[in-house]
Amino acid sequence: MKHTEKIILQPNNEIKNSTLLLLSIPETIALKWKIAKPSLLFRCGALEEVVEVQVYRTSSSHTVYCSPALLTSLSLPKQTIPITLTFFDKLNMLSLGPILCLATNAKGSELEPFGAYTSFCREVAEYCEEHHILFYVYTLKPWNEKRVKGMIWNQRTWVDSDLPKPSLIYNRIHSRKLEKSSHIEKLKMIWREQNIPYFNESFLNKWEVHQKLLPYDEVAPYLPETILLESFDNIQYMMSNYPTVYLKPLNGSQGKHIFRISYQDQLFQLDYSSFQGNQTITSKTLSGLYPTIRARSKLVPYLVQQGIPLIEIEGCPVDFRILCLKDSGERWKVISAVARIAQSKEQFVSNIARGALLKKFEEGLIHFDEAIKKQTKRIVPELACEISQIIDRESDGMFGELGIDLSVDQEGHPWIIEVNTKPSKTSDGSNSNRYRPSVKALIRFFKWYTS
């Protein structure tokens, strides 16, 4: 039988003995759990020690004190830690945890060590503190068999520390190139060998996502026709069927390096999104555009996709980002849904990285009548959850969070644009609470998974 209590783990700085492994437990907990032996096994992560137990009387029934030597031995930082303590009476063992680790390659300044992810990491850290979960950020330093070099939030700053191995790792490595590297492959192999589960296995490219979804009748009607770009004939075929097509890099992100081809006023027009902004060229023939496309597509693989006549607000195209997280029982749930409005009429992609505005989901549907609004608000969340279930089921590894990008055409029909396995952590600013819904959902998933 096991007993669990949320506690405050506190360093006992009065102890000067540099080798004493002492754990001081409130009398209320000792009596409730019937802890009577003078010593027991104390575990945290992959580390454990036989410790001397001291029971003390106090008006506070939730503070447990650790000797400095014990904290060091278990790779626990010498600071106040809200955490959960579990007693296994048959094993005469106390265990700390669960422990959540966020792995990222993000780098920044001293004040923002994880760059744009810093505010999100702090939010997770503070929410974990409230729920007595030990949380830290791992920045891909060499992985030790017993302890991890990471950064833990200490009220006002991030502190480098030796930390115990986690119960679960949240993969936020945001570089596709790095994720495919031998370094990360070896790291993931170590995690598997040490039986440390991790979720959000890896990036998926656009073609993989399309191929995983296409066989399913419940989502196939919402997929734009898509083919691989292997020659000019592929572009010619698609333009013969659709007035507008998009050419997208298989591994692209943030709306970069996308081509749009359209035909109007007896001219073929090529729009291209690059780091320098949108560029446009025209040609009387479709083949006249191909050298510009080929200059890019010979370097990285592309697909060709049916263009969708998107809804617009003041001439600016609109699409939607639906954030889904896995809930208890392997079910997927919509956590947030926002509309993204392109920065200007000239912008044909509406990624946040391209300057798009975030609005409430309903604000993206303002031009529809109430019947279509109601139908869209019902179908889109259902579709996003169905997509998440399929991607999770059909992909290697475990996923716990997905960002589903959808568009809606002028008839109110939803279309699947993209599935993001490492969705952006930019807040939409519409949540007035201290913690955004995605943080709360992340911790719910973590608690369910580690229970």
Short mmCIF file of C-alpha atoms in Angstrom, two decimals:
data_model
loop_
_atom_site.label_atom_id
_atom_site.label_comp_id
_atom_site.label_asym_id
_atom_site.label_seq_id
_atom_site.Cartn_x
_atom_site.Cartn_y
_atom_site.Cartn_z
CA MET A 1 0.00 0.00 0.00
CA LYS A 2 1.19 3.54 -0.70
CA HIS A 3 0.46 6.87 0.92
CA THR A 4 0.93 10.25 -0.75
CA GLU A 5 1.28 13.77 0.63
CA LYS A 6 2.13 17.15 -0.88
CA ILE A 7 5.06 18.51 1.12
CA ILE A 8 7.61 21.30 1.25
CA LEU A 9 11.14 19.91 1.09
CA GLN A 10 13.47 22.19 3.00
CA PRO A 11 17.26 22.09 3.47
CA ASN A 12 18.25 21.61 7.13
CA ASN A 13 21.11 24.10 7.20
CA GLU A 14 21.65 23.66 10.93
CA ILE A 15 23.33 20.31 10.29
CA LYS A 16 27.07 20.77 9.86
CA ASN A 17 27.94 17.08 9.45
CA SER A 18 28.99 16.78 5.80
CA THR A 19 28.15 13.04 5.58
CA LEU A 20 24.95 12.70 7.63
CA LEU A 21 22.00 11.40 5.58
CA LEU A 22 19.13 12.63 7.74
CA LEU A 23 15.46 13.07 6.91
CA SER A 24 13.25 14.94 9.38
CA ILE A 25 9.53 14.14 9.06
CA PRO A 26 6.60 15.85 10.84
CA GLU A 27 5.01 13.73 13.54
CA THR A 28 1.61 14.04 11.87
CA ILE A 29 2.88 12.31 8.72
CA ALA A 30 4.86 9.67 10.67
CA LEU A 31 1.79 8.73 12.72
CA LYS A 32 -0.58 8.73 9.75
CA TRP A 33 1.72 6.51 7.70
CA LYS A 34 2.88 4.45 10.72
CA ILE A 35 6.55 5.16 10.08
CA ALA A 36 8.24 3.65 13.12
CA LYS A 37 11.63 2.34 11.98
CA PRO A 38 14.71 4.51 12.60
CA SER A 39 15.83 4.21 8.99
CA LEU A 40 14.30 3.66 5.57
CA LEU A 41 15.03 3.78 1.85
CA PHE A 42 14.69 7.25 0.32
CA ARG A 43 14.44 7.52 -3.48
CA CYS A 44 14.43 10.37 -5.94
CA GLY A 45 14.66 9.67 -9.68
CA ALA A 46 17.32 7.00 -10.27
CA LEU A 47 19.08 7.69 -6.95
CA GLU A 48 18.32 6.20 -3.57
CA GLU A 49 19.88 6.18 -0.12
CA VAL A 50 19.25 4.49 3.21
CA VAL A 51 18.57 7.42 5.51
CA GLU A 52 18.22 8.05 9.20
CA VAL A 53 14.70 9.18 10.07
CA GLN A 54 13.95 11.82 12.67
CA VAL A 55 10.38 12.61 13.68
CA TYR A 56 9.69 16.11 14.96
CA ARG A 57 6.71 17.93 16.40
CA THR A 58 5.45 21.01 14.61
CA SER A 59 2.33 23.01 13.93
CA SER A 60 3.10 22.62 10.24
CA SER A 61 2.43 19.10 9.01
CA HIS A 62 3.89 19.50 5.52
CA THR A 63 7.54 20.50 5.89
CA VAL A 64 10.15 17.76 5.52
CA TYR A 65 13.80 18.62 6.19
CA CYS A 66 16.78 17.11 4.38
CA SER A 67 20.39 17.26 5.54
CA PRO A 68 22.74 18.96 3.04
CA ALA A 69 24.55 15.66 2.42
CA LEU A 70 21.27 13.94 1.57
CA LEU A 71 20.27 16.68 -0.88
CA THR A 72 23.64 16.38 -2.61
CA SER A 73 23.46 12.60 -2.72
CA LEU A 74 20.03 12.68 -4.39
CA SER A 75 20.94 15.56 -6.77
CA LEU A 76 18.38 17.88 -5.21
CA PRO A 77 19.02 21.63 -5.22
CA LYS A 78 19.58 23.32 -1.87
CA GLN A 79 16.40 25.38 -1.99
CA THR A 80 12.80 25.10 -0.88
CA ILE A 81 10.98 22.65 -3.16
CA PRO A 82 7.23 21.98 -3.21
CA ILE A 83 7.05 18.30 -4.17
CA THR A 84 5.06 15.14 -3.59
CA LEU A 85 6.19 12.47 -1.13
CA THR A 86 5.00 8.86 -1.35
CA PHE A 87 5.48 6.12 1.26
CA PHE A 88 5.46 2.45 0.22
CA ASP A 89 4.92 0.70 3.53
CA LYS A 90 5.74 -2.85 2.37
CA LEU A 91 9.08 -1.65 0.99
CA ASN A 92 9.70 0.75 3.89
CA MET A 93 10.55 3.33 1.23
CA LEU A 94 9.86 7.02 0.69
CA SER A 95 9.93 8.40 -2.85
CA LEU A 96 9.92 11.95 -4.21
CA GLY A 97 8.21 12.83 -7.45
CA PRO A 98 6.95 12.78 -10.12
CA ILE A 99 9.55 14.95 -11.91
CA LEU A 100 8.94 16.73 -15.22
CA CYS A 101 11.78 17.78 -17.53
CA LEU A 102 11.48 20.05 -20.56
CA ALA A 103 14.28 19.42 -23.09
CA THR A 104 15.13 22.30 -25.43
CA ASN A 105 17.93 23.67 -27.56
CA ALA A 106 16.61 27.23 -27.15
CA LYS A 107 19.24 29.74 -26.04
CA GLY A 108 18.98 33.34 -24.96
CA SER A 109 20.35 35.89 -22.53
CA GLU A 110 21.02 35.73 -18.81
CA LEU A 111 17.55 37.13 -18.10
CA GLU A 112 15.88 34.96 -20.75
CA PRO A 113 18.02 31.79 -20.92
CA PHE A 114 15.59 29.95 -23.22
CA GLY A 115 14.90 32.84 -25.58
CA ALA A 116 11.25 33.08 -26.64
CA TYR A 117 10.43 29.98 -24.57
CA THR A 118 11.53 31.57 -21.28
CA SER A 119 8.15 32.98 -20.24
CA PHE A 120 6.46 29.67 -21.06
CA CYS A 121 9.06 27.72 -19.04
CA ARG A 122 8.60 30.05 -16.08
CA GLU A 123 4.83 29.63 -16.30
CA VAL A 124 5.21 25.83 -16.27
CA ALA A 125 7.67 26.05 -13.35
CA GLU A 126 5.37 28.20 -11.25
CA TYR A 127 2.32 26.07 -12.02
CA CYS A 128 4.28 22.93 -11.14
CA GLU A 129 5.29 24.50 -7.82
CA GLU A 130 1.62 25.06 -6.99
CA HIS A 131 0.96 21.39 -7.73
CA HIS A 132 4.05 20.12 -5.90
CA ILE A 133 5.77 18.83 -9.04
CA LEU A 134 9.53 19.17 -9.49
CA PHE A 135 10.14 20.78 -12.88
CA TYR A 136 13.35 21.74 -14.64
CA VAL A 137 14.67 22.64 -18.09
CA TYR A 138 17.34 20.49 -19.72
CA THR A 139 19.45 22.25 -22.37
CA LEU A 140 21.00 19.16 -23.99
CA LYS A 141 24.19 18.96 -21.92
CA PRO A 142 25.85 15.51 -21.57
CA TRP A 143 23.39 13.10 -19.99
CA ASN A 144 24.59 11.32 -16.86
CA GLU A 145 23.35 7.86 -15.91
CA LYS A 146 22.21 9.02 -12.47
CA ARG A 147 21.75 12.82 -12.52
CA VAL A 148 21.02 15.59 -14.98
CA LYS A 149 22.52 19.05 -15.49
CA GLY A 150 19.54 21.35 -15.76
CA MET A 151 18.04 24.69 -14.79
CA ILE A 152 15.46 25.10 -12.04
CA TRP A 153 13.36 28.14 -11.24
CA ASN A 154 14.18 29.68 -7.86
CA GLN A 155 11.57 32.40 -7.28
CA ARG A 156 13.36 35.15 -9.19
CA THR A 157 15.91 33.47 -11.44
CA TRP A 158 16.93 30.28 -13.23
CA VAL A 159 19.68 28.33 -11.45
CA ASP A 160 22.05 25.73 -12.90
CA SER A 161 21.95 22.60 -10.80
CA ASP A 162 22.47 18.86 -10.64
CA LEU A 163 19.00 17.33 -10.71
CA PRO A 164 17.45 13.86 -10.46
CA LYS A 165 16.41 11.94 -13.55
CA PRO A 166 12.86 12.82 -14.60
CA SER A 167 9.70 10.75 -14.68
CA LEU A 168 8.79 12.16 -18.10
CA ILE A 169 10.52 14.37 -20.70
CA TYR A 170 8.69 17.00 -22.74
CA ASN A 171 10.59 17.28 -26.03
CA ARG A 172 10.75 20.94 -27.12
CA ILE A 173 13.80 20.67 -29.40
CA HIS A 174 12.72 23.11 -32.09
CA SER A 175 15.43 22.60 -34.72
CA ARG A 176 14.60 20.02 -37.39
CA LYS A 177 18.25 19.71 -38.32
CA LEU A 178 19.35 19.15 -34.72
CA GLU A 179 16.55 16.67 -34.06
CA LYS A 180 17.85 14.49 -36.91
CA SER A 181 21.46 14.71 -35.71
CA SER A 182 23.39 11.76 -34.29
CA HIS A 183 23.70 13.68 -31.01
CA ILE A 184 19.94 13.75 -30.44
CA GLU A 185 19.48 10.21 -31.74
CA LYS A 186 22.02 9.00 -29.15
CA LEU A 187 20.30 11.05 -26.47
CA LYS A 188 16.92 9.50 -27.25
CA MET A 189 18.53 6.06 -27.23
CA ILE A 190 19.84 6.74 -23.72
CA TRP A 191 16.37 7.82 -22.58
CA ARG A 192 14.88 4.60 -23.97
CA GLU A 193 17.60 2.46 -22.39
CA GLN A 194 17.00 4.14 -19.04
CA ASN A 195 13.22 3.70 -19.42
CA ILE A 196 12.55 7.44 -19.33
CA PRO A 197 9.47 8.15 -21.44
CA TYR A 198 9.41 11.27 -23.59
CA PHE A 199 6.68 12.79 -25.72
CA ASN A 200 6.52 14.77 -28.95
CA GLU A 201 8.87 12.29 -30.55
CA SER A 202 9.98 14.36 -33.53
CA PHE A 203 8.96 16.66 -36.34
CA LEU A 204 6.76 15.28 -39.11
CA ASN A 205 7.03 16.65 -42.62
CA LYS A 206 3.98 17.77 -44.59
CA TRP A 207 3.99 14.78 -46.92
CA GLU A 208 4.18 12.30 -44.03
CA VAL A 209 1.18 13.98 -42.40
CA HIS A 210 -0.80 13.91 -45.65
CA GLN A 211 -0.05 10.22 -46.21
CA LYS A 212 -1.02 9.30 -42.64
CA LEU A 213 -4.36 11.12 -42.86
CA LEU A 214 -5.41 10.28 -46.45
CA PRO A 215 -6.61 6.67 -45.80
CA TYR A 216 -9.12 7.81 -43.17
CA ASP A 217 -12.56 8.57 -44.59
CA GLU A 218 -13.44 10.83 -41.68
CA VAL A 219 -10.67 13.33 -42.52
CA ALA A 220 -9.91 12.73 -46.24
CA PRO A 221 -12.66 15.15 -47.45
CA TYR A 222 -10.84 17.96 -45.61
CA LEU A 223 -7.45 17.35 -47.25
CA PRO A 224 -6.51 19.56 -50.23
CA GLU A 225 -5.25 17.54 -53.18
CA THR A 226 -1.49 17.21 -52.68
CA ILE A 227 1.29 15.66 -54.76
CA LEU A 228 5.06 15.64 -54.52
CA LEU A 229 6.94 18.09 -56.73
CA GLU A 230 9.14 15.89 -58.89
CA SER A 231 9.03 17.76 -62.19
CA PHE A 232 7.38 20.65 -64.01
CA ASP A 233 4.62 18.25 -65.09
CA ASN A 234 3.36 18.12 -61.48
CA ILE A 235 2.84 21.89 -61.46
CA GLN A 236 1.23 21.81 -64.88
CA TYR A 237 -1.18 19.08 -63.80
CA MET A 238 -2.27 20.95 -60.65
CA MET A 239 -2.68 24.30 -62.47
CA SER A 240 -4.90 22.59 -65.03
CA ASN A 241 -7.24 21.63 -62.19
CA TYR A 242 -7.09 24.62 -59.83
CA PRO A 243 -6.84 28.39 -60.39
CA THR A 244 -4.32 28.65 -57.54
CA VAL A 245 -1.77 26.19 -56.19
CA TYR A 246 0.78 26.33 -53.40
CA LEU A 247 4.27 24.86 -53.40
CA LYS A 248 5.50 24.13 -49.89
CA PRO A 249 8.80 22.71 -48.59
CA LEU A 250 8.21 19.36 -46.93
CA ASN A 251 10.12 20.40 -43.83
CA GLY A 252 9.27 24.08 -43.85
CA SER A 253 7.93 26.06 -40.92
CA GLN A 254 6.74 29.55 -40.01
CA GLY A 255 5.38 30.14 -43.53
CA LYS A 256 8.84 30.52 -45.08
CA HIS A 257 9.81 29.62 -48.67
CA ILE A 258 6.25 29.02 -49.87
CA PHE A 259 5.32 29.66 -53.52
CA ARG A 260 1.84 30.57 -54.70
CA ILE A 261 0.98 30.31 -58.40
CA SER A 262 -2.19 31.90 -59.78
CA TYR A 263 -3.55 32.75 -63.22
CA GLN A 264 -5.27 36.04 -63.88
CA ASP A 265 -5.47 38.61 -66.68
CA GLN A 266 -3.79 36.09 -69.03
CA LEU A 267 -0.66 36.06 -66.86
CA PHE A 268 0.76 33.47 -64.52
CA GLN A 269 1.79 35.08 -61.24
CA LEU A 270 4.29 33.62 -58.78
CA ASP A 271 4.30 34.93 -55.21
CA TYR A 272 7.13 33.80 -52.94
CA SER A 273 7.45 34.20 -49.17
CA SER A 274 11.06 34.65 -48.04
CA PHE A 275 13.06 36.18 -45.22
CA GLN A 276 13.00 39.48 -47.12
CA GLY A 277 9.19 39.44 -47.42
CA ASN A 278 6.93 38.56 -50.32
CA GLN A 279 8.26 38.71 -53.87
CA THR A 280 6.22 38.55 -57.07
CA ILE A 281 7.07 37.72 -60.68
CA THR A 282 4.80 37.21 -63.68
CA SER A 283 5.03 35.30 -66.94
CA LYS A 284 2.88 34.71 -69.98
CA THR A 285 3.68 31.00 -69.67
CA LEU A 286 3.69 28.69 -66.68
CA SER A 287 7.08 27.31 -67.76
CA GLY A 288 8.50 30.83 -67.47
CA LEU A 289 8.07 30.61 -63.69
CA TYR A 290 9.73 27.25 -63.31
CA PRO A 291 13.41 28.38 -63.20
CA THR A 292 12.63 30.49 -60.13
CA ILE A 293 10.87 27.56 -58.47
CA ARG A 294 13.59 25.10 -59.50
CA ALA A 295 16.32 27.26 -57.98
CA ARG A 296 14.77 26.52 -54.59
CA SER A 297 13.18 23.08 -55.07
CA LYS A 298 16.43 21.47 -56.24
CA LEU A 299 17.83 22.21 -52.75
CA VAL A 300 14.94 20.90 -50.64
CA PRO A 301 11.94 18.68 -51.44
CA TYR A 302 8.61 20.36 -52.15
CA LEU A 303 4.98 19.35 -52.55
CA VAL A 304 2.29 20.94 -54.71
CA GLN A 305 -1.08 21.60 -53.09
CA GLN A 306 -4.51 22.69 -54.21
CA GLY A 307 -5.12 26.36 -53.38
CA ILE A 308 -8.12 27.05 -51.15
CA PRO A 309 -10.16 30.29 -51.56
CA LEU A 310 -9.76 31.38 -47.95
CA ILE A 311 -12.10 33.63 -46.06
CA GLU A 312 -10.73 37.14 -45.55
CA ILE A 313 -11.08 40.01 -43.14
CA GLU A 314 -10.55 43.39 -44.78
CA GLY A 315 -8.82 41.59 -47.65
CA CYS A 316 -6.39 39.70 -45.39
CA PRO A 317 -6.55 35.86 -45.46
CA VAL A 318 -7.57 34.05 -42.28
CA ASP A 319 -6.79 30.60 -40.94
CA PHE A 320 -7.04 28.89 -37.55
CA ARG A 321 -4.64 27.27 -35.07
CA ILE A 322 -6.20 24.58 -32.88
CA LEU A 323 -4.04 23.38 -29.99
CA CYS A 324 -4.78 19.81 -28.89
CA LEU A 325 -3.33 17.98 -25.90
CA LYS A 326 -3.75 14.40 -24.81
CA ASP A 327 -5.97 13.99 -21.78
CA SER A 328 -6.52 11.06 -19.43
CA GLY A 329 -7.31 7.75 -21.09
CA GLU A 330 -5.39 8.62 -24.29
CA ARG A 331 -8.17 11.00 -25.39
CA TRP A 332 -7.32 14.19 -27.27
CA LYS A 333 -8.91 17.47 -26.28
CA VAL A 334 -8.97 20.97 -27.80
CA ILE A 335 -7.24 23.36 -25.39
CA SER A 336 -7.35 26.57 -27.39
CA ALA A 337 -8.51 27.79 -30.79
CA VAL A 338 -7.51 31.09 -32.35
CA ALA A 339 -7.90 32.85 -35.67
CA ARG A 340 -4.77 34.12 -37.43
CA ILE A 341 -5.20 37.08 -39.73
CA ALA A 342 -2.42 37.84 -42.22
CA GLN A 343 -0.59 41.10 -41.63
CA SER A 344 -1.66 42.65 -44.93
CA LYS A 345 -3.52 41.94 -48.15
CA GLU A 346 -0.20 41.12 -49.81
CA GLN A 347 0.60 38.39 -47.26
CA PHE A 348 -0.68 35.01 -48.38
CA VAL A 349 0.47 33.11 -45.26
CA SER A 350 -0.82 33.86 -41.77
CA ASN A 351 1.84 32.46 -39.46
CA ILE A 352 2.63 34.39 -36.30
CA ALA A 353 6.27 34.45 -37.37
CA ARG A 354 5.14 36.34 -40.51
CA GLY A 355 3.44 39.05 -38.46
CA ALA A 356 -0.09 37.62 -38.39
CA LEU A 357 -2.56 38.93 -35.81
CA LEU A 358 -4.11 36.57 -33.27
CA LYS A 359 -7.82 36.91 -32.67
CA LYS A 360 -10.48 34.87 -30.92
CA PHE A 361 -11.71 31.92 -32.99
CA GLU A 362 -15.17 33.46 -33.46
CA GLU A 363 -13.67 36.69 -34.80
CA GLY A 364 -12.32 34.79 -37.80
CA LEU A 365 -15.88 33.80 -38.77
CA ILE A 366 -17.51 37.23 -38.74
CA HIS A 367 -18.60 37.14 -42.41
CA PHE A 368 -20.56 33.89 -42.06
CA ASP A 369 -24.21 33.64 -41.08
CA GLU A 370 -25.13 32.08 -37.74
CA ALA A 371 -25.83 28.63 -39.22
CA ILE A 372 -22.35 28.32 -40.80
CA LYS A 373 -20.70 29.78 -37.67
CA LYS A 374 -22.43 27.20 -35.51
CA GLN A 375 -21.52 24.37 -37.89
CA THR A 376 -17.86 25.48 -38.14
CA LYS A 377 -17.49 25.84 -34.36
CA ARG A 378 -18.73 22.25 -34.04
CA ILE A 379 -16.83 20.61 -36.90
CA VAL A 380 -13.39 22.23 -36.50
CA PRO A 381 -12.71 21.03 -32.90
CA GLU A 382 -14.00 17.54 -33.75
CA LEU A 383 -11.78 17.44 -36.84
CA ALA A 384 -8.72 18.65 -34.91
CA CYS A 385 -9.17 15.92 -32.27
CA GLU A 386 -9.66 13.26 -34.96
CA ILE A 387 -6.48 14.40 -36.74
CA SER A 388 -4.57 14.28 -33.44
CA GLN A 389 -5.77 10.74 -32.71
CA ILE A 390 -4.70 9.53 -36.16
CA ILE A 391 -1.27 11.20 -36.09
CA ASP A 392 -0.62 9.85 -32.59
CA ARG A 393 -1.70 6.34 -33.61
CA GLU A 394 0.10 6.23 -36.96
CA SER A 395 3.43 7.77 -35.84
CA ASP A 396 6.39 6.31 -34.04
CA GLY A 397 6.89 7.32 -30.43
CA MET A 398 4.47 9.19 -28.21
CA PHE A 399 2.79 12.53 -28.83
CA GLY A 400 1.05 14.55 -26.16
CA GLU A 401 0.56 17.90 -27.89
CA LEU A 402 -0.21 18.92 -31.48
CA GLY A 403 -1.00 22.20 -33.21
CA ILE A 404 -3.53 21.73 -36.01
CA ASP A 405 -3.66 24.46 -38.67
CA LEU A 406 -6.97 24.62 -40.51
CA SER A 407 -8.48 26.99 -43.03
CA VAL A 408 -12.11 27.57 -43.98
CA ASP A 409 -13.12 28.37 -47.55
CA GLN A 410 -15.73 30.91 -48.55
CA GLU A 411 -18.44 28.22 -48.48
CA GLY A 412 -17.63 27.35 -44.86
CA HIS A 413 -15.84 24.07 -45.67
CA PRO A 414 -12.81 23.37 -43.39
CA TRP A 415 -9.46 22.34 -44.90
CA ILE A 416 -6.40 20.83 -43.24
CA ILE A 417 -3.28 22.94 -43.77
CA GLU A 418 -0.66 21.49 -41.46
CA VAL A 419 0.02 19.50 -38.28
CA ASN A 420 2.70 20.88 -35.95
CA THR A 421 4.37 18.50 -33.49
CA LYS A 422 6.17 21.39 -31.76
CA PRO A 423 3.47 24.08 -31.73
CA SER A 424 4.37 27.67 -30.93
CA LYS A 425 4.22 28.81 -27.32
CA THR A 426 3.23 32.38 -28.12
CA SER A 427 0.33 33.38 -25.88
CA ASP A 428 -2.73 34.78 -27.66
CA GLY A 429 -3.09 37.34 -24.87
CA SER A 430 -6.80 36.58 -24.49
CA ASN A 431 -6.43 34.57 -21.28
CA SER A 432 -6.84 36.79 -18.25
CA ASN A 433 -5.80 34.07 -15.82
CA ARG A 434 -2.26 33.70 -14.53
CA TYR A 435 -1.71 30.43 -16.39
CA ARG A 436 -2.65 29.77 -20.00
CA PRO A 437 -4.90 26.74 -20.67
CA SER A 438 -2.09 24.86 -22.46
CA VAL A 439 0.07 24.91 -19.30
CA LYS A 440 -2.76 23.53 -17.18
CA ALA A 441 -3.51 20.86 -19.78
CA LEU A 442 0.16 19.90 -20.00
CA ILE A 443 0.32 19.28 -16.25
CA ARG A 444 -2.97 17.35 -16.29
CA PHE A 445 -1.48 15.06 -18.94
CA PHE A 446 1.74 14.71 -16.94
CA LYS A 447 -0.10 13.84 -13.70
CA TRP A 448 -2.29 11.32 -15.49
CA TYR A 449 0.64 9.72 -17.30
CA THR A 450 2.79 9.38 -14.16
CA SER A 451 -0.01 8.31 -11.81
#
